[in-house]
Protein backbone atom coordinates (compact mmCIF):
# COMPACT_ATOMS: atom_id res chain seq x y z
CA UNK A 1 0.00 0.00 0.00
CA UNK A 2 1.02 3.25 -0.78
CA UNK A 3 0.88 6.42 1.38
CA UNK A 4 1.56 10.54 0.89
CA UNK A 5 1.67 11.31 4.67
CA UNK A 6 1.44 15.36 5.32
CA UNK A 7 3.45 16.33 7.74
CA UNK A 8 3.26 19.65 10.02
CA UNK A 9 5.61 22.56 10.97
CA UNK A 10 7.51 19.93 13.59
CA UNK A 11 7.68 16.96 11.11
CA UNK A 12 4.29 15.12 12.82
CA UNK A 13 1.94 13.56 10.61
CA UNK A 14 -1.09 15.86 9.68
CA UNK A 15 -3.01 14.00 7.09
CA UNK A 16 -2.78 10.85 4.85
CA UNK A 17 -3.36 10.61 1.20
CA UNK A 18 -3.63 7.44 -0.78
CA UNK A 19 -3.15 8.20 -3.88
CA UNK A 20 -5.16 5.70 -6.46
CA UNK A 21 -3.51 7.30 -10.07
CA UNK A 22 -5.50 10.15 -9.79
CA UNK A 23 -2.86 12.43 -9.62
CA UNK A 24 -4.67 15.81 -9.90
CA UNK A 25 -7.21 15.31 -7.32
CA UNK A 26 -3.81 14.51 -4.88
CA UNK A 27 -2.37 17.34 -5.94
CA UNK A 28 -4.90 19.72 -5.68
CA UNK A 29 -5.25 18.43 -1.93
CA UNK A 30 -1.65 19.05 -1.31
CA UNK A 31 -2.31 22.44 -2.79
CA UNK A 32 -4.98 23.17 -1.19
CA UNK A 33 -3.58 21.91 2.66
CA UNK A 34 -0.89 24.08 2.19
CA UNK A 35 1.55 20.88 2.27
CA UNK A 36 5.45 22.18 2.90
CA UNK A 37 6.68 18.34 3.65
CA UNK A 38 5.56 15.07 2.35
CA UNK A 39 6.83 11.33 3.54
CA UNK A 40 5.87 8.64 0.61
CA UNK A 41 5.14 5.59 3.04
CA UNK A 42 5.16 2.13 1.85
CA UNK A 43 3.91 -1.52 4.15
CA UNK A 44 4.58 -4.58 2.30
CA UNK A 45 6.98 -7.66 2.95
CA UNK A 46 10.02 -6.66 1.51
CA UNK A 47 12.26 -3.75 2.44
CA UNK A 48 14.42 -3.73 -0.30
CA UNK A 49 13.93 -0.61 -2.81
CA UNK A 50 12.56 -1.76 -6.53
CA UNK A 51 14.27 0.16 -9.41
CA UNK A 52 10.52 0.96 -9.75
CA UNK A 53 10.16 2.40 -6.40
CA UNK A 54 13.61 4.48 -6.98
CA UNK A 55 12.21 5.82 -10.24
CA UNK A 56 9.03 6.86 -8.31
CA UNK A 57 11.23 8.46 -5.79
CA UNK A 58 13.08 10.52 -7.68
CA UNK A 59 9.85 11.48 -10.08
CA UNK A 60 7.78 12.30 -7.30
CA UNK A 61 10.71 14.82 -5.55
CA UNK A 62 11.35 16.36 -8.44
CA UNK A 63 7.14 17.07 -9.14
CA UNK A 64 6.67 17.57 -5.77
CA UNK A 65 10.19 20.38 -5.77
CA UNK A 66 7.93 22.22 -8.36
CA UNK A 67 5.03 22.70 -5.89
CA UNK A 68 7.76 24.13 -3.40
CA UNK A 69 6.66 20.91 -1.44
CA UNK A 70 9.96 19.42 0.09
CA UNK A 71 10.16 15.21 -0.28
CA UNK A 72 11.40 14.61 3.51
CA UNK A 73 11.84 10.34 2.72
CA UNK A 74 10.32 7.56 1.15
CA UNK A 75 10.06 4.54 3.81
CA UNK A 76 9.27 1.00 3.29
CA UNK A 77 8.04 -0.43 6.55
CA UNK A 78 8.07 -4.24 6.85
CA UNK A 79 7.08 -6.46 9.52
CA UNK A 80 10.89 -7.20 10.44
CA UNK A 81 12.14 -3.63 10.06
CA UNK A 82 11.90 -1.09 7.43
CA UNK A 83 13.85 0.74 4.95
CA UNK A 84 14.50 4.90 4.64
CA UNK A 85 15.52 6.42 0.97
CA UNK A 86 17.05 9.24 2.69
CA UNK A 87 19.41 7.65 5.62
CA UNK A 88 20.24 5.43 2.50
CA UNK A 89 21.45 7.93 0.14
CA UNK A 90 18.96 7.77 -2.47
CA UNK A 91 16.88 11.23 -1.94
């Protein structure tokens, strides 16, 4: 499952989005929520990063750096641990 989490001024979690290819609608509600900082937020059983997911990454930060919305990570959470594109390196 995939998750746009909105987070506040201190980094919490404000709202979640789950975006279903509609990408307008998603981002006229970051538009209109006045998002600053996104987390893209991933739950499934592997942590490892798909060149697909990497592709997504880097497609959604540079959309999203458009918007003058900052991508602050893309996490994969599993249920043995979980996996963060930015302490990796890759945003």
């Amino acid at each position: 499952m995939l998750t746009l989490v909105i987070l506040d001024e201190d980094g919490q979690p404000r709202d979640r989005l789950h975006p279903d290819g509609n990408w307008p609608c998603l981002v006229a509600h970051l538009l209109a929520s006045d998002a600053r900082r996104v987390i893209l937020h991933q739950r499934r059983h592997s942590a490892a990063p798909q060149p697909v997911d990497i592709a997504l990454t880097r497609s959604l930060h540079r959309r999203l750096r458009a918007l003058d919305i900052h991508l602050a990570d893309h996490r994969i959470d599993t249920p043995t641990g979980c996996f963060s594109f930015r302490d990796a390196g890759l945003l």
